[in-house]
Tab-separated table of N, CA and C in Angstrom:
chain	number	residue	atom	x	y	z
A	1	LYS	N	-37.808	-44.612	45.404
A	1	LYS	CA	-37.916	-43.218	45.814
A	1	LYS	C	-39.008	-42.506	45.021
A	2	ARG	N	-39.037	-42.747	43.703
A	2	ARG	CA	-40.039	-42.090	42.878
A	2	ARG	C	-41.441	-42.531	43.274
A	3	LEU	N	-41.586	-43.796	43.722
A	3	LEU	CA	-42.904	-44.289	44.107
A	3	LEU	C	-43.403	-43.634	45.385
A	4	GLU	N	-42.484	-43.276	46.282
A	4	GLU	CA	-42.896	-42.631	47.512
A	4	GLU	C	-43.606	-41.310	47.235
A	5	SER	N	-43.203	-40.621	46.189
A	5	SER	CA	-43.857	-39.363	45.843
A	5	SER	C	-45.124	-39.589	45.019
A	6	ASN	N	-45.342	-40.815	44.548
A	6	ASN	CA	-46.514	-41.135	43.739
A	6	ASN	C	-47.070	-42.504	44.158
A	7	PRO	N	-47.585	-42.620	45.398
A	7	PRO	CA	-47.984	-43.927	45.926
A	7	PRO	C	-49.163	-44.573	45.209
A	8	ASP	N	-49.951	-43.822	44.470
A	8	ASP	CA	-51.084	-44.422	43.765
A	8	ASP	C	-50.643	-45.345	42.629
A	9	ARG	N	-49.370	-45.311	42.267
A	9	ARG	CA	-48.844	-46.189	41.214
A	9	ARG	C	-48.381	-47.542	41.765
A	10	ILE	N	-48.259	-47.662	43.074
A	10	ILE	CA	-47.720	-48.879	43.683
A	10	ILE	C	-48.569	-50.110	43.366
A	11	PRO	N	-49.907	-50.084	43.512
A	11	PRO	CA	-50.672	-51.305	43.191
A	11	PRO	C	-50.491	-51.782	41.753
A	12	ALA	N	-50.471	-50.870	40.805
A	12	ALA	CA	-50.288	-51.264	39.401
A	12	ALA	C	-48.894	-51.851	39.189
A	13	LEU	N	-47.893	-51.234	39.789
A	13	LEU	CA	-46.530	-51.756	39.675
A	13	LEU	C	-46.440	-53.126	40.344
A	14	SER	N	-47.089	-53.272	41.471
A	14	SER	CA	-47.087	-54.546	42.182
A	14	SER	C	-47.686	-55.652	41.319
A	15	ARG	N	-48.805	-55.376	40.653
A	15	ARG	CA	-49.420	-56.374	39.763
A	15	ARG	C	-48.444	-56.779	38.664
A	16	HIS	N	-47.741	-55.803	38.107
A	16	HIS	CA	-46.768	-56.076	37.052
A	16	HIS	C	-45.628	-56.963	37.583
A	17	ILE	N	-45.088	-56.611	38.736
A	17	ILE	CA	-43.996	-57.385	39.330
A	17	ILE	C	-44.453	-58.812	39.616
A	18	ASN	N	-45.634	-58.960	40.207
A	18	ASN	CA	-46.141	-60.293	40.530
A	18	ASN	C	-46.363	-61.132	39.275
A	19	ARG	N	-46.878	-60.515	38.226
A	19	ARG	CA	-47.099	-61.231	36.969
A	19	ARG	C	-45.762	-61.718	36.394
A	20	GLU	N	-44.749	-60.838	36.419
A	20	GLU	CA	-43.433	-61.216	35.920
A	20	GLU	C	-42.819	-62.338	36.746
A	21	LEU	N	-42.970	-62.272	38.054
A	21	LEU	CA	-42.412	-63.321	38.903
A	21	LEU	C	-43.140	-64.642	38.723
A	22	ASN	N	-44.449	-64.603	38.554
A	22	ASN	CA	-45.194	-65.835	38.280
A	22	ASN	C	-44.708	-66.476	36.987
A	23	ASN	N	-44.479	-65.648	35.968
A	23	ASN	CA	-43.959	-66.169	34.704
A	23	ASN	C	-42.562	-66.745	34.895
A	24	ALA	N	-41.728	-66.081	35.693
A	24	ALA	CA	-40.374	-66.576	35.949
A	24	ALA	C	-40.420	-67.911	36.678
A	25	MET	N	-41.368	-68.057	37.599
A	25	MET	CA	-41.489	-69.323	38.331
A	25	MET	C	-41.845	-70.451	37.381
A	26	ARG	N	-42.636	-70.164	36.392
A	26	ARG	CA	-43.016	-71.201	35.426
A	26	ARG	C	-41.844	-71.572	34.515
A	27	ARG	N	-41.013	-70.584	34.168
A	27	ARG	CA	-39.911	-70.832	33.240
A	27	ARG	C	-38.737	-71.532	33.904
A	28	SER	N	-38.283	-70.992	35.014
A	28	SER	CA	-37.082	-71.558	35.626
A	28	SER	C	-36.909	-71.007	37.036
A	29	GLU	N	-36.638	-71.911	37.957
A	29	GLU	CA	-36.392	-71.467	39.324
A	29	GLU	C	-35.090	-70.686	39.415
A	30	ALA	N	-34.167	-70.906	38.508
A	30	ALA	CA	-32.901	-70.177	38.519
A	30	ALA	C	-33.124	-68.685	38.281
A	31	MET	N	-34.204	-68.347	37.616
A	31	MET	CA	-34.498	-66.948	37.342
A	31	MET	C	-35.101	-66.228	38.544
A	32	LEU	N	-35.424	-66.959	39.600
A	32	LEU	CA	-36.097	-66.366	40.741
A	32	LEU	C	-35.172	-65.572	41.648
A	33	ALA	N	-33.987	-66.077	41.892
A	33	ALA	CA	-33.092	-65.458	42.876
A	33	ALA	C	-32.910	-63.953	42.667
A	34	PRO	N	-32.596	-63.494	41.464
A	34	PRO	CA	-32.408	-62.049	41.316
A	34	PRO	C	-33.704	-61.254	41.470
A	35	ARG	N	-34.840	-61.921	41.375
A	35	ARG	CA	-36.104	-61.214	41.468
A	35	ARG	C	-36.650	-61.141	42.897
A	36	ILE	N	-36.091	-61.930	43.800
A	36	ILE	CA	-36.568	-61.916	45.182
A	36	ILE	C	-36.381	-60.532	45.788
A	37	SER	N	-35.234	-59.916	45.532
A	37	SER	CA	-35.000	-58.579	46.098
A	37	SER	C	-36.009	-57.576	45.542
A	38	LEU	N	-36.388	-57.732	44.285
A	38	LEU	CA	-37.397	-56.852	43.696
A	38	LEU	C	-38.741	-57.043	44.401
A	39	LEU	N	-39.109	-58.286	44.640
A	39	LEU	CA	-40.372	-58.557	45.318
A	39	LEU	C	-40.332	-58.060	46.758
A	40	GLU	N	-39.202	-58.213	47.431
A	40	GLU	CA	-39.086	-57.715	48.793
A	40	GLU	C	-39.186	-56.190	48.841
A	41	ALA	N	-38.608	-55.506	47.856
A	41	ALA	CA	-38.744	-54.051	47.774
A	41	ALA	C	-40.200	-53.673	47.508
A	42	ASN	N	-40.854	-54.445	46.653
A	42	ASN	CA	-42.265	-54.236	46.363
A	42	ASN	C	-43.088	-54.392	47.648
A	43	LEU	N	-42.784	-55.423	48.422
A	43	LEU	CA	-43.494	-55.650	49.683
A	43	LEU	C	-43.295	-54.493	50.651
A	44	LYS	N	-42.081	-53.997	50.712
A	44	LYS	CA	-41.793	-52.866	51.597
A	44	LYS	C	-42.652	-51.659	51.207
A	45	ALA	N	-42.732	-51.391	49.915
A	45	ALA	CA	-43.554	-50.272	49.441
A	45	ALA	C	-45.037	-50.524	49.738
A	46	LEU	N	-45.480	-51.756	49.552
A	46	LEU	CA	-46.878	-52.085	49.831
A	46	LEU	C	-47.201	-51.989	51.318
A	47	HIS	N	-46.273	-52.425	52.165
A	47	HIS	CA	-46.482	-52.288	53.610
A	47	HIS	C	-46.622	-50.817	53.990
A	48	HIS	N	-45.752	-49.998	53.420
A	48	HIS	CA	-45.792	-48.554	53.685
A	48	HIS	C	-47.135	-47.966	53.231
A	49	LEU	N	-47.543	-48.321	52.038
A	49	LEU	CA	-48.800	-47.813	51.496
A	49	LEU	C	-50.000	-48.356	52.285
A	50	ALA	N	-49.941	-49.615	52.681
A	50	ALA	CA	-51.031	-50.216	53.461
A	50	ALA	C	-51.181	-49.521	54.809
A	51	ALA	N	-50.073	-49.082	55.386
A	51	ALA	CA	-50.141	-48.346	56.655
A	51	ALA	C	-50.809	-46.985	56.450
A	52	GLN	N	-50.566	-46.392	55.292
A	52	GLN	CA	-51.173	-45.093	54.983
A	52	GLN	C	-52.638	-45.229	54.586
A	53	LEU	N	-52.987	-46.341	53.918
A	53	LEU	CA	-54.347	-46.558	53.414
A	53	LEU	C	-54.883	-47.911	53.921
A	54	PRO	N	-55.099	-48.030	55.227
A	54	PRO	CA	-55.486	-49.336	55.770
A	54	PRO	C	-56.838	-49.855	55.282
A	55	ASP	N	-57.696	-48.980	54.779
A	55	ASP	CA	-59.017	-49.412	54.304
A	55	ASP	C	-59.066	-49.675	52.801
A	56	SER	N	-57.929	-49.558	52.119
A	56	SER	CA	-57.900	-49.776	50.680
A	56	SER	C	-57.853	-51.270	50.372
A	57	VAL	N	-58.950	-51.771	49.844
A	57	VAL	CA	-59.014	-53.189	49.484
A	57	VAL	C	-57.992	-53.488	48.391
A	58	GLU	N	-57.807	-52.575	47.452
A	58	GLU	CA	-56.855	-52.794	46.357
A	58	GLU	C	-55.426	-52.967	46.879
A	59	VAL	N	-55.022	-52.100	47.786
A	59	VAL	CA	-53.659	-52.171	48.324
A	59	VAL	C	-53.486	-53.446	49.151
A	60	GLN	N	-54.477	-53.766	49.987
A	60	GLN	CA	-54.401	-54.971	50.808
A	60	GLN	C	-54.377	-56.230	49.932
A	61	ARG	N	-55.149	-56.208	48.839
A	61	ARG	CA	-55.168	-57.348	47.915
A	61	ARG	C	-53.803	-57.540	47.249
A	62	GLU	N	-53.166	-56.443	46.877
A	62	GLU	CA	-51.824	-56.527	46.282
A	62	GLU	C	-50.807	-57.014	47.302
A	63	LEU	N	-50.964	-56.558	48.548
A	63	LEU	CA	-50.080	-57.028	49.612
A	63	LEU	C	-50.250	-58.535	49.796
A	64	LEU	N	-51.482	-59.000	49.809
A	64	LEU	CA	-51.779	-60.422	49.944
A	64	LEU	C	-51.163	-61.230	48.794
A	65	SER	N	-51.342	-60.741	47.590
A	65	SER	CA	-50.801	-61.423	46.414
A	65	SER	C	-49.275	-61.510	46.474
A	66	SER	N	-48.639	-60.431	46.868
A	66	SER	CA	-47.178	-60.407	46.950
A	66	SER	C	-46.660	-61.319	48.058
A	67	LEU	N	-47.347	-61.329	49.193
A	67	LEU	CA	-46.941	-62.204	50.297
A	67	LEU	C	-47.054	-63.676	49.900
A	68	THR	N	-48.145	-64.014	49.235
A	68	THR	CA	-48.353	-65.402	48.806
A	68	THR	C	-47.296	-65.817	47.789
A	69	LEU	N	-47.015	-64.940	46.845
A	69	LEU	CA	-46.002	-65.237	45.834
A	69	LEU	C	-44.624	-65.399	46.475
A	70	LEU	N	-44.258	-64.495	47.377
A	70	LEU	CA	-42.960	-64.604	48.027
A	70	LEU	C	-42.898	-65.870	48.885
A	71	GLY	N	-44.005	-66.220	49.529
A	71	GLY	CA	-44.052	-67.467	50.292
A	71	GLY	C	-43.819	-68.670	49.395
A	72	ASP	N	-44.440	-68.667	48.218
A	72	ASP	CA	-44.223	-69.749	47.243
A	72	ASP	C	-42.756	-69.841	46.835
A	73	ILE	N	-42.157	-68.703	46.572
A	73	ILE	CA	-40.753	-68.677	46.150
A	73	ILE	C	-39.852	-69.219	47.253
A	74	HIS	N	-40.082	-68.758	48.479
A	74	HIS	CA	-39.271	-69.246	49.595
A	74	HIS	C	-39.491	-70.741	49.827
A	75	HIS	N	-40.721	-71.200	49.642
A	75	HIS	CA	-41.010	-72.629	49.794
A	75	HIS	C	-40.230	-73.444	48.767
A	76	LYS	N	-40.232	-72.983	47.528
A	76	LYS	CA	-39.505	-73.690	46.464
A	76	LYS	C	-37.995	-73.696	46.726
A	77	ALA	N	-37.514	-72.642	47.409
A	77	ALA	CA	-36.087	-72.543	47.706
A	77	ALA	C	-35.738	-73.212	49.038
A	78	ASP	N	-36.682	-73.897	49.638
A	78	ASP	CA	-36.490	-74.569	50.936
A	78	ASP	C	-36.139	-73.600	52.060
A	79	ALA	N	-36.600	-72.381	51.963
A	79	ALA	CA	-36.439	-71.400	53.042
A	79	ALA	C	-37.732	-71.439	53.864
A	80	CYS	N	-37.865	-72.499	54.655
A	80	CYS	CA	-39.125	-72.786	55.344
A	80	CYS	C	-39.565	-71.673	56.291
A	81	LYS	N	-38.619	-71.122	57.037
A	81	LYS	CA	-38.978	-70.080	58.004
A	81	LYS	C	-39.554	-68.850	57.294
A	82	LYS	N	-38.907	-68.444	56.209
A	82	LYS	CA	-39.384	-67.275	55.463
A	82	LYS	C	-40.731	-67.566	54.791
A	83	ALA	N	-40.879	-68.779	54.270
A	83	ALA	CA	-42.149	-69.161	53.648
A	83	ALA	C	-43.267	-69.125	54.677
A	84	LYS	N	-42.992	-69.632	55.859
A	84	LYS	CA	-43.981	-69.653	56.939
A	84	LYS	C	-44.366	-68.231	57.349
A	85	GLU	N	-43.370	-67.344	57.474
A	85	GLU	CA	-43.645	-65.950	57.848
A	85	GLU	C	-44.536	-65.272	56.811
A	86	CYS	N	-44.220	-65.474	55.537
A	86	CYS	CA	-45.034	-64.878	54.466
A	86	CYS	C	-46.451	-65.429	54.494
A	87	ALA	N	-46.573	-66.752	54.645
A	87	ALA	CA	-47.888	-67.386	54.647
A	87	ALA	C	-48.716	-66.935	55.837
A	88	PHE	N	-48.083	-66.806	56.992
A	88	PHE	CA	-48.809	-66.379	58.187
A	88	PHE	C	-49.324	-64.951	58.017
A	89	GLU	N	-48.462	-64.063	57.526
A	89	GLU	CA	-48.901	-62.681	57.298
A	89	GLU	C	-49.977	-62.632	56.215
A	90	ALA	N	-49.828	-63.439	55.166
A	90	ALA	CA	-50.838	-63.485	54.099
A	90	ALA	C	-52.183	-63.922	54.659
A	91	LEU	N	-52.174	-64.874	55.558
A	91	LEU	CA	-53.417	-65.357	56.162
A	91	LEU	C	-54.088	-64.258	56.995
A	92	ILE	N	-53.296	-63.491	57.726
A	92	ILE	CA	-53.843	-62.374	58.501
A	92	ILE	C	-54.484	-61.345	57.577
A	93	VAL	N	-53.776	-60.993	56.511
A	93	VAL	CA	-54.300	-60.013	55.550
A	93	VAL	C	-55.564	-60.558	54.880
A	94	ALA	N	-55.538	-61.832	54.488
A	94	ALA	CA	-56.691	-62.444	53.810
A	94	ALA	C	-57.922	-62.443	54.714
A	95	LYS	N	-57.739	-62.789	55.964
A	95	LYS	CA	-58.883	-62.811	56.889
A	95	LYS	C	-59.477	-61.415	57.068
A	96	ALA	N	-58.632	-60.415	57.135
A	96	ALA	CA	-59.122	-59.036	57.245
A	96	ALA	C	-59.848	-58.616	55.967
A	97	LEU	N	-59.299	-59.015	54.815
A	97	LEU	CA	-59.912	-58.656	53.532
A	97	LEU	C	-61.259	-59.337	53.316
A	98	ILE	N	-61.388	-60.572	53.765
A	98	ILE	CA	-62.649	-61.302	53.591
A	98	ILE	C	-63.794	-60.548	54.257
A	99	SER	N	-63.515	-59.924	55.389
A	99	SER	CA	-64.573	-59.164	56.054
A	99	SER	C	-64.954	-57.914	55.262
A	100	GLN	N	-64.010	-57.363	54.497
A	100	GLN	CA	-64.277	-56.181	53.681
A	100	GLN	C	-64.883	-56.536	52.320
A	101	ALA	N	-64.470	-57.667	51.771
A	101	ALA	CA	-64.926	-58.073	50.434
A	101	ALA	C	-65.241	-59.570	50.451
A	102	PRO	N	-66.343	-59.969	51.115
A	102	PRO	CA	-66.617	-61.393	51.305
A	102	PRO	C	-66.831	-62.191	50.020
A	103	GLY	N	-67.175	-61.556	48.933
A	103	GLY	CA	-67.421	-62.283	47.692
A	103	GLY	C	-66.220	-62.388	46.776
A	104	ASN	N	-65.078	-61.856	47.177
A	104	ASN	CA	-63.901	-61.832	46.308
A	104	ASN	C	-63.223	-63.191	46.288
A	105	GLU	N	-63.309	-63.872	45.161
A	105	GLU	CA	-62.764	-65.230	45.031
A	105	GLU	C	-61.234	-65.258	45.057
A	106	GLU	N	-60.588	-64.224	44.556
A	106	GLU	CA	-59.124	-64.205	44.549
A	106	GLU	C	-58.567	-64.137	45.966
A	107	ILE	N	-59.280	-63.444	46.842
A	107	ILE	CA	-58.861	-63.389	48.241
A	107	ILE	C	-58.979	-64.790	48.854
A	108	LYS	N	-60.078	-65.459	48.568
A	108	LYS	CA	-60.275	-66.818	49.087
A	108	LYS	C	-59.218	-67.759	48.529
A	109	ARG	N	-58.899	-67.577	47.275
A	109	ARG	CA	-57.870	-68.408	46.640
A	109	ARG	C	-56.516	-68.193	47.315
A	110	SER	N	-56.185	-66.938	47.598
A	110	SER	CA	-54.926	-66.644	48.287
A	110	SER	C	-54.939	-67.185	49.710
A	111	MET	N	-56.092	-67.138	50.350
A	111	MET	CA	-56.206	-67.680	51.696
A	111	MET	C	-55.943	-69.189	51.684
A	112	ALA	N	-56.514	-69.877	50.709
A	112	ALA	CA	-56.289	-71.318	50.586
A	112	ALA	C	-54.802	-71.600	50.369
A	113	ARG	N	-54.149	-70.794	49.544
A	113	ARG	CA	-52.718	-70.981	49.299
A	113	ARG	C	-51.903	-70.720	50.563
A	114	ALA	N	-52.316	-69.733	51.355
A	114	ALA	CA	-51.618	-69.441	52.611
A	114	ALA	C	-51.737	-70.623	53.573
A	115	TYR	N	-52.930	-71.216	53.669
A	115	TYR	CA	-53.098	-72.408	54.508
A	115	TYR	C	-52.205	-73.543	53.995
A	116	GLN	N	-52.137	-73.683	52.689
A	116	GLN	CA	-51.304	-74.726	52.080
A	116	GLN	C	-49.831	-74.517	52.437
A	117	LEU	N	-49.350	-73.272	52.308
A	117	LEU	CA	-47.954	-72.976	52.628
A	117	LEU	C	-47.659	-73.198	54.108
A	118	LEU	N	-48.590	-72.799	54.980
A	118	LEU	CA	-48.395	-73.044	56.406
A	118	LEU	C	-48.359	-74.544	56.688
A	119	GLY	N	-49.223	-75.287	56.003
A	119	GLY	CA	-49.214	-76.739	56.142
A	119	GLY	C	-47.887	-77.337	55.709
A	120	GLU	N	-47.368	-76.848	54.595
A	120	GLU	CA	-46.074	-77.340	54.106
A	120	GLU	C	-44.968	-77.078	55.128
A	121	SER	N	-44.967	-75.882	55.719
A	121	SER	CA	-43.912	-75.568	56.695
A	121	SER	C	-44.061	-76.429	57.952
A	122	GLN	N	-45.301	-76.676	58.372
A	122	GLN	CA	-45.514	-77.545	59.535
A	122	GLN	C	-45.097	-78.984	59.218
A	123	TRP	N	-45.379	-79.407	58.001
A	123	TRP	CA	-45.013	-80.756	57.556
A	123	TRP	C	-43.494	-80.933	57.648
A	124	LYS	N	-42.768	-79.960	57.086
A	124	LYS	CA	-41.304	-80.049	57.087
A	124	LYS	C	-40.729	-79.970	58.490
A	125	ALA	N	-41.444	-79.307	59.399
A	125	ALA	CA	-40.987	-79.197	60.789
A	125	ALA	C	-41.353	-80.436	61.608
A	126	GLY	N	-42.078	-81.365	60.981
A	126	GLY	CA	-42.438	-82.597	61.668
A	126	GLY	C	-43.762	-82.535	62.414
A	127	ASN	N	-44.478	-81.449	62.287
A	127	ASN	CA	-45.778	-81.275	62.957
A	127	ASN	C	-46.895	-81.730	62.025
A	128	LYS	N	-46.954	-83.032	61.802
A	128	LYS	CA	-47.862	-83.559	60.773
A	128	LYS	C	-49.331	-83.390	61.125
A	129	GLN	N	-49.677	-83.440	62.406
A	129	GLN	CA	-51.081	-83.271	62.777
A	129	GLN	C	-51.564	-81.852	62.468
A	130	ILE	N	-50.746	-80.865	62.802
A	130	ILE	CA	-51.087	-79.467	62.504
A	130	ILE	C	-51.131	-79.281	60.988
A	131	ALA	N	-50.164	-79.863	60.289
A	131	ALA	CA	-50.124	-79.773	58.821
A	131	ALA	C	-51.415	-80.319	58.230
A	132	GLY	N	-51.881	-81.445	58.736
A	132	GLY	CA	-53.128	-82.040	58.235
A	132	GLY	C	-54.318	-81.111	58.388
A	133	LYS	N	-54.397	-80.428	59.517
A	133	LYS	CA	-55.502	-79.479	59.737
A	133	LYS	C	-55.426	-78.299	58.762
A	134	LEU	N	-54.208	-77.839	58.523
A	134	LEU	CA	-54.026	-76.721	57.585
A	134	LEU	C	-54.332	-77.152	56.151
A	135	PHE	N	-53.897	-78.356	55.779
A	135	PHE	CA	-54.214	-78.880	54.450
A	135	PHE	C	-55.728	-79.038	54.281
A	136	ALA	N	-56.403	-79.476	55.349
A	136	ALA	CA	-57.861	-79.648	55.298
A	136	ALA	C	-58.560	-78.309	55.081
A	137	LYS	N	-58.063	-77.251	55.731
A	137	LYS	CA	-58.647	-75.908	55.532
A	137	LYS	C	-58.473	-75.461	54.090
A	138	SER	N	-57.277	-75.680	53.551
A	138	SER	CA	-57.003	-75.313	52.171
A	138	SER	C	-57.927	-76.072	51.216
A	139	LEU	N	-58.070	-77.361	51.460
A	139	LEU	CA	-58.940	-78.196	50.628
A	139	LEU	C	-60.392	-77.750	50.720
A	140	GLU	N	-60.837	-77.413	51.918
A	140	GLU	CA	-62.228	-76.968	52.114
A	140	GLU	C	-62.523	-75.704	51.302
A	141	ILE	N	-61.615	-74.757	51.340
A	141	ILE	CA	-61.797	-73.511	50.580
A	141	ILE	C	-61.797	-73.807	49.082
A	142	ALA	N	-60.835	-74.596	48.629
A	142	ALA	CA	-60.740	-74.924	47.200
A	142	ALA	C	-61.993	-75.665	46.727
A	143	GLN	N	-62.493	-76.558	47.548
A	143	GLN	CA	-63.697	-77.321	47.178
A	143	GLN	C	-64.913	-76.405	47.053
A	144	ARG	N	-65.060	-75.471	47.992
A	144	ARG	CA	-66.187	-74.519	47.911
A	144	ARG	C	-66.092	-73.666	46.648
A	145	MET	N	-64.880	-73.264	46.301
A	145	MET	CA	-64.701	-72.433	45.111
A	145	MET	C	-65.073	-73.204	43.848
A	146	VAL	N	-64.693	-74.465	43.773
A	146	VAL	CA	-65.018	-75.296	42.609
A	146	VAL	C	-66.522	-75.525	42.520
A	147	LYS	N	-67.165	-75.712	43.660
A	147	LYS	CA	-68.623	-75.906	43.646
A	147	LYS	C	-69.339	-74.666	43.131
A	148	ARG	N	-68.837	-73.482	43.488
A	148	ARG	CA	-69.464	-72.239	43.032
A	148	ARG	C	-69.190	-71.950	41.559
A	149	ASN	N	-68.036	-72.401	41.082
A	149	ASN	CA	-67.648	-72.110	39.695
A	149	ASN	C	-66.911	-73.324	39.124
A	150	PRO	N	-67.658	-74.372	38.753
A	150	PRO	CA	-67.036	-75.640	38.354
A	150	PRO	C	-66.230	-75.596	37.054
A	151	TYR	N	-66.390	-74.563	36.253
A	151	TYR	CA	-65.677	-74.514	34.976
A	151	TYR	C	-64.447	-73.613	35.000
A	152	ASN	N	-64.127	-73.093	36.163
A	152	ASN	CA	-62.950	-72.243	36.290
A	152	ASN	C	-61.708	-73.135	36.418
A	153	GLU	N	-60.819	-73.063	35.434
A	153	GLU	CA	-59.647	-73.936	35.402
A	153	GLU	C	-58.690	-73.680	36.566
A	154	ASP	N	-58.548	-72.419	36.969
A	154	ASP	CA	-57.671	-72.114	38.095
A	154	ASP	C	-58.193	-72.748	39.378
A	155	TYR	N	-59.500	-72.681	39.586
A	155	TYR	CA	-60.095	-73.268	40.788
A	155	TYR	C	-59.996	-74.791	40.740
A	156	GLN	N	-60.154	-75.355	39.544
A	156	GLN	CA	-59.996	-76.799	39.396
A	156	GLN	C	-58.558	-77.212	39.743
A	157	TRP	N	-57.611	-76.429	39.275
A	157	TRP	CA	-56.204	-76.715	39.559
A	157	TRP	C	-55.941	-76.636	41.060
A	158	ASP	N	-56.408	-75.565	41.696
A	158	ASP	CA	-56.207	-75.405	43.139
A	158	ASP	C	-56.816	-76.575	43.907
A	159	PHE	N	-57.999	-76.983	43.499
A	159	PHE	CA	-58.676	-78.104	44.155
A	159	PHE	C	-57.861	-79.387	43.978
A	160	SER	N	-57.347	-79.602	42.783
A	160	SER	CA	-56.533	-80.783	42.497
A	160	SER	C	-55.279	-80.809	43.365
A	161	VAL	N	-54.595	-79.671	43.462
A	161	VAL	CA	-53.377	-79.590	44.267
A	161	VAL	C	-53.703	-79.843	45.740
A	162	ALA	N	-54.770	-79.210	46.236
A	162	ALA	CA	-55.158	-79.388	47.647
A	162	ALA	C	-55.553	-80.837	47.925
A	163	LEU	N	-56.251	-81.436	46.990
A	163	LEU	CA	-56.670	-82.834	47.148
A	163	LEU	C	-55.462	-83.773	47.145
A	164	ASN	N	-54.524	-83.536	46.256
A	164	ASN	CA	-53.300	-84.341	46.218
A	164	ASN	C	-52.496	-84.197	47.502
A	165	ARG	N	-52.407	-82.971	47.997
A	165	ARG	CA	-51.627	-82.739	49.222
A	165	ARG	C	-52.291	-83.432	50.404
A	166	MET	N	-53.610	-83.364	50.460
A	166	MET	CA	-54.335	-84.037	51.531
A	166	MET	C	-54.157	-85.556	51.411
A	167	GLY	N	-54.140	-86.059	50.179
A	167	GLY	CA	-53.886	-87.481	49.960
A	167	GLY	C	-52.504	-87.885	50.429
A	168	ASP	N	-51.502	-87.044	50.159
A	168	ASP	CA	-50.148	-87.320	50.644
A	168	ASP	C	-50.126	-87.388	52.161
A	169	TYR	N	-50.839	-86.455	52.790
A	169	TYR	CA	-50.906	-86.432	54.249
A	169	TYR	C	-51.555	-87.720	54.794
A	170	CYS	N	-52.694	-88.082	54.218
A	170	CYS	CA	-53.408	-89.279	54.691
A	170	CYS	C	-52.576	-90.537	54.484
A	171	LYS	N	-51.867	-90.596	53.366
A	171	LYS	CA	-51.035	-91.757	53.046
A	171	LYS	C	-49.896	-91.912	54.060
A	172	SER	N	-49.364	-90.793	54.530
A	172	SER	CA	-48.209	-90.852	55.437
A	172	SER	C	-48.616	-91.052	56.894
A	173	SER	N	-49.881	-90.846	57.186
A	173	SER	CA	-50.343	-90.951	58.590
A	173	SER	C	-50.627	-92.365	59.011
């Protein structure tokens, strides 16, 4: 309620919530369940703010980050449908943001993660051919990012994960 009267604080609060949830994911998956409702409330506030400020790259970027994080959480909890919904919406937001901020690497990174999550949901649904195409898109983005910035550890990690996932796909085909 207090945020509704002060919407300019939502992006900063969202960054804080996402940082805390990322840390919780690293520590223990058991710590995630009580935080999902917090992230969902955060998403609701971000959706509201994004509707009011559709041209705000900052708000859209926070929405993208929150969607990707919630998709990751749902994926880890085997809530495939919810993970897929988050990833699909994240991909829509990412594609819109790329046109506004084409050089933003974090947007590209989130887009790659959204493709990865969609691939995972297709994989679990038995749609391995579609999953392979989505994994390939994720790998392509991660590879381009590593080529542009070969010493960035986060990009190296993303590339490694995408490459491993693509290897799993090829091995099973």
